[in-house]
PDB file of C-alpha atoms in Angstrom:
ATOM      1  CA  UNK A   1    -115.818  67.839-150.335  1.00  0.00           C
ATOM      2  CA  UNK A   2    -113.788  69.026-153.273  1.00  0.00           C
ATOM      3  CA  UNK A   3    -113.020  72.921-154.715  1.00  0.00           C
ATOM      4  CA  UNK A   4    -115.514  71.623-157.096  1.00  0.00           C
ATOM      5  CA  UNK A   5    -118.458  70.648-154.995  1.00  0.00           C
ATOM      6  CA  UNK A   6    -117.871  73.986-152.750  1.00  0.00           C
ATOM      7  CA  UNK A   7    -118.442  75.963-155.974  1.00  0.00           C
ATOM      8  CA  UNK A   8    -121.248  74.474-157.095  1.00  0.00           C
ATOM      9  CA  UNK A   9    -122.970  74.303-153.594  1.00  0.00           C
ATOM     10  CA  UNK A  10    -121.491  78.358-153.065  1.00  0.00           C
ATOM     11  CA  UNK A  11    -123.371  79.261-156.873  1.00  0.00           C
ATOM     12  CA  UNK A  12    -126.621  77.335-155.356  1.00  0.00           C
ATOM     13  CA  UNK A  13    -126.285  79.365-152.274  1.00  0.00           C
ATOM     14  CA  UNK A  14    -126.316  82.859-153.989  1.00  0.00           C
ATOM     15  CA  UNK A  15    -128.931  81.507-156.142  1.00  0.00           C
ATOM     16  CA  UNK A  16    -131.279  80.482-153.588  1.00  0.00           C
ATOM     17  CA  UNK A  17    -130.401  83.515-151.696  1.00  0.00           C
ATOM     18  CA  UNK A  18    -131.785  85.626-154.845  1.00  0.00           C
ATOM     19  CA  UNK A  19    -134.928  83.425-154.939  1.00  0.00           C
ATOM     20  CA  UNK A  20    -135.485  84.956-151.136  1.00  0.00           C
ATOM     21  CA  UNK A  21    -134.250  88.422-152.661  1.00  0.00           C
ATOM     22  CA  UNK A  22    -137.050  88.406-154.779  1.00  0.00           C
ATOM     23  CA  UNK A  23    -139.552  87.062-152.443  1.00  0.00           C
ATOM     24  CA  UNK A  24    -138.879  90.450-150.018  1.00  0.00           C
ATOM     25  CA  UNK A  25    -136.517  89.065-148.314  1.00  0.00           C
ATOM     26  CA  UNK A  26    -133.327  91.820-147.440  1.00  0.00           C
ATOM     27  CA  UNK A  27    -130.241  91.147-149.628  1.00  0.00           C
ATOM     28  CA  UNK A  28    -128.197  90.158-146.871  1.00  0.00           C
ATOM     29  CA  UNK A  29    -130.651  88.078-144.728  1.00  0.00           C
ATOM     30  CA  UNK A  30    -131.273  86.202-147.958  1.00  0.00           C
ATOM     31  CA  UNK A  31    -127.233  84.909-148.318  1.00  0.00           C
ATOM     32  CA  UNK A  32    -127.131  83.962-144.375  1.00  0.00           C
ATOM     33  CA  UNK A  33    -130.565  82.085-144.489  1.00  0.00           C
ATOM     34  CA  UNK A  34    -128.757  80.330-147.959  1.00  0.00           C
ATOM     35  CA  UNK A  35    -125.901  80.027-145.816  1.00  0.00           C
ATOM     36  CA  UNK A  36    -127.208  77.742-142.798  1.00  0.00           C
ATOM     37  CA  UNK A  37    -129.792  75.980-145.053  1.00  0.00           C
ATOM     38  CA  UNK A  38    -127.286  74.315-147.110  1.00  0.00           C
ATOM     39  CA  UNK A  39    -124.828  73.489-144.369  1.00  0.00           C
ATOM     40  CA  UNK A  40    -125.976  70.043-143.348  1.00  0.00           C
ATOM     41  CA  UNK A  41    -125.563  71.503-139.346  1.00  0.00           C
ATOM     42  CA  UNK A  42    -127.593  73.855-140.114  1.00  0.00           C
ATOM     43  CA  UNK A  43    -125.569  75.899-137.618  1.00  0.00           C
ATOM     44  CA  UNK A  44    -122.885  78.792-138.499  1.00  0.00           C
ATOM     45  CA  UNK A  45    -120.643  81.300-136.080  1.00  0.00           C
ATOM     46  CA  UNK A  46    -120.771  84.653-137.337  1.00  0.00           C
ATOM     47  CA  UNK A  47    -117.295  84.389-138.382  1.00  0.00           C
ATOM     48  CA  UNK A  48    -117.862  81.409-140.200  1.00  0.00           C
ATOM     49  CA  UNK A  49    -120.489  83.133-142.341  1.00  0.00           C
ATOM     50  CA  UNK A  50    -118.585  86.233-142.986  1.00  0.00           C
ATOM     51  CA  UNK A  51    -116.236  83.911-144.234  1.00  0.00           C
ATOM     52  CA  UNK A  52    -118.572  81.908-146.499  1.00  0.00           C
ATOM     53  CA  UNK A  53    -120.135  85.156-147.473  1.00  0.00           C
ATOM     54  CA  UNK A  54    -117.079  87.279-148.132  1.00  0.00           C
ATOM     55  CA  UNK A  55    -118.588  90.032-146.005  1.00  0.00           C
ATOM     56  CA  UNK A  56    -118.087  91.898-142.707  1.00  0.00           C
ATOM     57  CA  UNK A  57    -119.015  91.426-139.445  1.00  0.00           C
ATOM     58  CA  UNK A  58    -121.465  94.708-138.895  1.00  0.00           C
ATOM     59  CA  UNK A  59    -123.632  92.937-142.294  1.00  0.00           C
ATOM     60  CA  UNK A  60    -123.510  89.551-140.368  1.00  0.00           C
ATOM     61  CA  UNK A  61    -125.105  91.055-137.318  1.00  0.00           C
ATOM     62  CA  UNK A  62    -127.451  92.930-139.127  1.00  0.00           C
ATOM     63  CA  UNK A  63    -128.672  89.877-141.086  1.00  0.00           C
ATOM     64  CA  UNK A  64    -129.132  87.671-138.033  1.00  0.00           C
ATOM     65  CA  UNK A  65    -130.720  89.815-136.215  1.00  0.00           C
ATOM     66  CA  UNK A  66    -133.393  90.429-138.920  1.00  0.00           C
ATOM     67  CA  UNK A  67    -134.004  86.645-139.067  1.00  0.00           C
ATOM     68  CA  UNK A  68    -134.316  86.477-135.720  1.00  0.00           C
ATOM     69  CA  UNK A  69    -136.836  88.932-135.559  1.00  0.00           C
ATOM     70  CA  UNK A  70    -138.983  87.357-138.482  1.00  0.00           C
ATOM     71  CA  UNK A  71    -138.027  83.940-136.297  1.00  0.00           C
ATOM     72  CA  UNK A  72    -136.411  82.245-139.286  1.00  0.00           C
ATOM     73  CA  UNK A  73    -132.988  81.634-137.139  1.00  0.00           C
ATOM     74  CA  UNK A  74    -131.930  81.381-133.638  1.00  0.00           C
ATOM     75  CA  UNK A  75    -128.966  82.801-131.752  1.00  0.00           C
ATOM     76  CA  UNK A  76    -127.368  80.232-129.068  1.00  0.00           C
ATOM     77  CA  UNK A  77    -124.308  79.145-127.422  1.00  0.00           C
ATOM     78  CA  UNK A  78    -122.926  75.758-126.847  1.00  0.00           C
ATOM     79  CA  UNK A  79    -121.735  75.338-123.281  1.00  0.00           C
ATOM     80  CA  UNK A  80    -118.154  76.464-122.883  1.00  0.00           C
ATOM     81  CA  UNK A  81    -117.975  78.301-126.357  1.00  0.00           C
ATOM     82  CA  UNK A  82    -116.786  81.854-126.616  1.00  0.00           C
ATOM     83  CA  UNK A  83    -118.712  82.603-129.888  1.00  0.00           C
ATOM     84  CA  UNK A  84    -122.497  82.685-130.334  1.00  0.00           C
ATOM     85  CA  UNK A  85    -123.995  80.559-133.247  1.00  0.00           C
ATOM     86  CA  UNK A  86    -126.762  80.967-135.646  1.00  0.00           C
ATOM     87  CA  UNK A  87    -129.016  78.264-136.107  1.00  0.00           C
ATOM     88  CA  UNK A  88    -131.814  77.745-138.318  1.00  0.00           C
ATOM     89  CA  UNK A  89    -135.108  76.531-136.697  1.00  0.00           C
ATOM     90  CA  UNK A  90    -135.777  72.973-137.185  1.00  0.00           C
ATOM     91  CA  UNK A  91    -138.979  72.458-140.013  1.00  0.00           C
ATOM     92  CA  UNK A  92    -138.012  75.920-140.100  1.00  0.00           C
ATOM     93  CA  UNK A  93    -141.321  76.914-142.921  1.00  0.00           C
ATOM     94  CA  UNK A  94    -143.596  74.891-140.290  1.00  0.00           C
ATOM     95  CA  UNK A  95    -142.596  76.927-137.766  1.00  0.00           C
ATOM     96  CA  UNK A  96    -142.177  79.785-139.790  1.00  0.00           C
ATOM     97  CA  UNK A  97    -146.014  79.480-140.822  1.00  0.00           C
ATOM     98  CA  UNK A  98    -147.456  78.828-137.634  1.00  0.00           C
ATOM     99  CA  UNK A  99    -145.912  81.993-135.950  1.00  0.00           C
ATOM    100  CA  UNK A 100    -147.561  84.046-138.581  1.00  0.00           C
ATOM    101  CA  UNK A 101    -150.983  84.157-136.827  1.00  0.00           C
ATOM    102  CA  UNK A 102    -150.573  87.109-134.597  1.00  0.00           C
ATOM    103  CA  UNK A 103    -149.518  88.787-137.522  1.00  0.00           C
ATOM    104  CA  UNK A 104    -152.681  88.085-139.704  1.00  0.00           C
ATOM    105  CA  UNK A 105    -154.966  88.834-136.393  1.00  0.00           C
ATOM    106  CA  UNK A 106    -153.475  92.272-136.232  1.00  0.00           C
ATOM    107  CA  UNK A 107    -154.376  92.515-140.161  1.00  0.00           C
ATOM    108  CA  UNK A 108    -157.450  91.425-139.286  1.00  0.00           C
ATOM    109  CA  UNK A 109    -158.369  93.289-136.975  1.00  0.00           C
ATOM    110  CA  UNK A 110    -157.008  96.853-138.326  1.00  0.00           C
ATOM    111  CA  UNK A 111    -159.394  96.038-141.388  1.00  0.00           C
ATOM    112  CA  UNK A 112    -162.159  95.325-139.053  1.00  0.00           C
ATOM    113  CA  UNK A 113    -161.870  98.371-137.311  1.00  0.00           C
ATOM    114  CA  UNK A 114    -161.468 100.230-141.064  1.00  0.00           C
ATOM    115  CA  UNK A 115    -164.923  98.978-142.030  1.00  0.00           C
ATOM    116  CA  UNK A 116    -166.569 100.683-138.393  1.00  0.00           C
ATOM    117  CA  UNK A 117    -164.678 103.832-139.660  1.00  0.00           C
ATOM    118  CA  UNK A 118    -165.494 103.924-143.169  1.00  0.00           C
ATOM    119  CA  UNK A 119    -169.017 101.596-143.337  1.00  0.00           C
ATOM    120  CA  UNK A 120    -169.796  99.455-145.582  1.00  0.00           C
ATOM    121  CA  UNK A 121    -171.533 101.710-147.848  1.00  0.00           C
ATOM    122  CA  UNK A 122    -168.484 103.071-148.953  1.00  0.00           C
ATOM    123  CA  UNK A 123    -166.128 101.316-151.819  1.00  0.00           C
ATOM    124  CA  UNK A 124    -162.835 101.313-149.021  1.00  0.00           C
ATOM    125  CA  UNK A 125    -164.941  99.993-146.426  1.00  0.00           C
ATOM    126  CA  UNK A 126    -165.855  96.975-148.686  1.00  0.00           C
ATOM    127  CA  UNK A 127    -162.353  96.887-149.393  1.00  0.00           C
ATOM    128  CA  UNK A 128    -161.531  96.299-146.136  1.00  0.00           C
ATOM    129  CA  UNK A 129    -164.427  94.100-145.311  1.00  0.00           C
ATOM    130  CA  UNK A 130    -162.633  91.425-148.060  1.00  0.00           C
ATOM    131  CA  UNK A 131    -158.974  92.327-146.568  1.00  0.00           C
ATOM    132  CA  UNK A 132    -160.622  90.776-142.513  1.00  0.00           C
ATOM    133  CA  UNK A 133    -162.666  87.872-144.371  1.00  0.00           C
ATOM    134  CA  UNK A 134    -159.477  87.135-146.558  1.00  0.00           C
ATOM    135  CA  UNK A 135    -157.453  87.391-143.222  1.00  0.00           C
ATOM    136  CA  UNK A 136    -160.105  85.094-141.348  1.00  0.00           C
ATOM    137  CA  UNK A 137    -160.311  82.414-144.063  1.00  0.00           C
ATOM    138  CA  UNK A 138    -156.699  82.382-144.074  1.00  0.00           C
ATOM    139  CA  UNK A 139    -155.776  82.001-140.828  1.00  0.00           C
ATOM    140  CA  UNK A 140    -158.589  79.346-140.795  1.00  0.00           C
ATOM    141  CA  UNK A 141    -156.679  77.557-143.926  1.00  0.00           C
ATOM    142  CA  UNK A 142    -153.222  77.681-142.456  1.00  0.00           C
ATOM    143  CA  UNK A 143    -154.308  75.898-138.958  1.00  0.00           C
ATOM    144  CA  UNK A 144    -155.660  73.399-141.161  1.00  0.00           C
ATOM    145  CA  UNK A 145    -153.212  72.727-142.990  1.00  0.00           C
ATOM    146  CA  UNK A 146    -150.444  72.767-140.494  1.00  0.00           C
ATOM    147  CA  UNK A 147    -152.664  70.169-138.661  1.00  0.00           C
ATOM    148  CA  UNK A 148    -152.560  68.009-141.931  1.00  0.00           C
ATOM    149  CA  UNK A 149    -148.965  69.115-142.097  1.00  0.00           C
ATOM    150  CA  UNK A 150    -147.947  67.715-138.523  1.00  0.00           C
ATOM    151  CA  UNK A 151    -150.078  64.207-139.243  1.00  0.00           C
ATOM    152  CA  UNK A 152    -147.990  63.910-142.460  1.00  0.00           C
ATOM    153  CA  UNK A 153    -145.073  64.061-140.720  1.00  0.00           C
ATOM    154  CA  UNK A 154    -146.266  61.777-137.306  1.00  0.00           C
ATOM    155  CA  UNK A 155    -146.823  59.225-140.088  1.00  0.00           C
ATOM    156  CA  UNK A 156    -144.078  58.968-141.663  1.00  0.00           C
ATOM    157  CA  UNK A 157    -142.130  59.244-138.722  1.00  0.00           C
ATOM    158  CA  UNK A 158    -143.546  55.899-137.829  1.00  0.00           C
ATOM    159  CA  UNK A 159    -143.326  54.103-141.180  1.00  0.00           C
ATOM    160  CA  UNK A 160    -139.506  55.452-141.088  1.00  0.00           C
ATOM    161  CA  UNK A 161    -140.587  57.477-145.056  1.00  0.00           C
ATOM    162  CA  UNK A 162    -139.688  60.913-144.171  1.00  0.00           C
ATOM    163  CA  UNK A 163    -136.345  62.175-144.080  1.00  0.00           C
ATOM    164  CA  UNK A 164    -135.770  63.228-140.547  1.00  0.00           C
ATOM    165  CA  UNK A 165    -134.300  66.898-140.611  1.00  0.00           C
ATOM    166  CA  UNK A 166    -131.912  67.325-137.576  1.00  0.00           C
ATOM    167  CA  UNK A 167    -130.513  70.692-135.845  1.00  0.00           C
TER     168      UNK A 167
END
């Protein structure tokens, strides 16, 4: 890879990283998720981003351990190694989206248990009453579709189509 290819691929990376920014994703987390997804490993030391990133160690482990938490990444070790890694998760939006369901219950249910507070008869009881139906139909919608989501991909694992993404 040339000087030239690592600045175009470093500009991409910071403007990806801005695309999370904006989504609500911390500053920070943003550039190391950018970081791993456009290293074709997929796989970074701390030290390795903090190099790529031009940042400290302390803002490293604060970023990884934020995408951890929201399941993004994963921490590991290879056997023998003296440094822990950061990995993204393979179909790492698949899995992303499919670990969001005990999220949306708890949404669900904390409107659920607004409307037995407030009734139906008032205006933020109905309120909430849309927020748990939204939060059912949703959930319902997102099973589906990562069903359709994980046939898409059976397929064209067999017809050899898809690009296989490895970790």
């Amino acid at each position: 890879m040339t000087r030239t290819d690592e600045g175009v691929i470093a500009a991409f990376r910071e403007r990806f990283a801005q695309i999370m920014v904006e989504s609500g994703m911390p500053r920070m987390a943003a550039r190391v998720y950018a970081a791993l997804l456009v290293t074709d490993s997929g796989k970074l030391t701390a030290a390795e981003l903090a190099e790529q990133l031009g940042t400290g160690a302390s803002a490293i482990s604060g970023a990884v351990k934020y995408l951890v938490q929201v399941r993004l990444v994963e921490r590991g070790r290879e056997p023998g190694a003296r440094h822990d890694f950061c990995r993204i998760h393979e179909h790492t939006w698949s899995h992303f989206v499919s670990q969001s369901d005990p999220v949306l219950v708890r949404v669900q249910a904390g409107a659920d248990e607004g409307v037995e507070v407030l009734g139906l008869d008032s205006l933020a009881g109905q309120r909430l009453e849309e927020t748990g139906r939204f939060f059912a139909f949703l959930r319902e919608e997102i099973a589906q579709s990562m069903a359709k989501w994980r046939r898409l991909q059976a397929a064209e694992r067999e017809t050899g189509r898809g690009r296989p993404v490895s970790s």
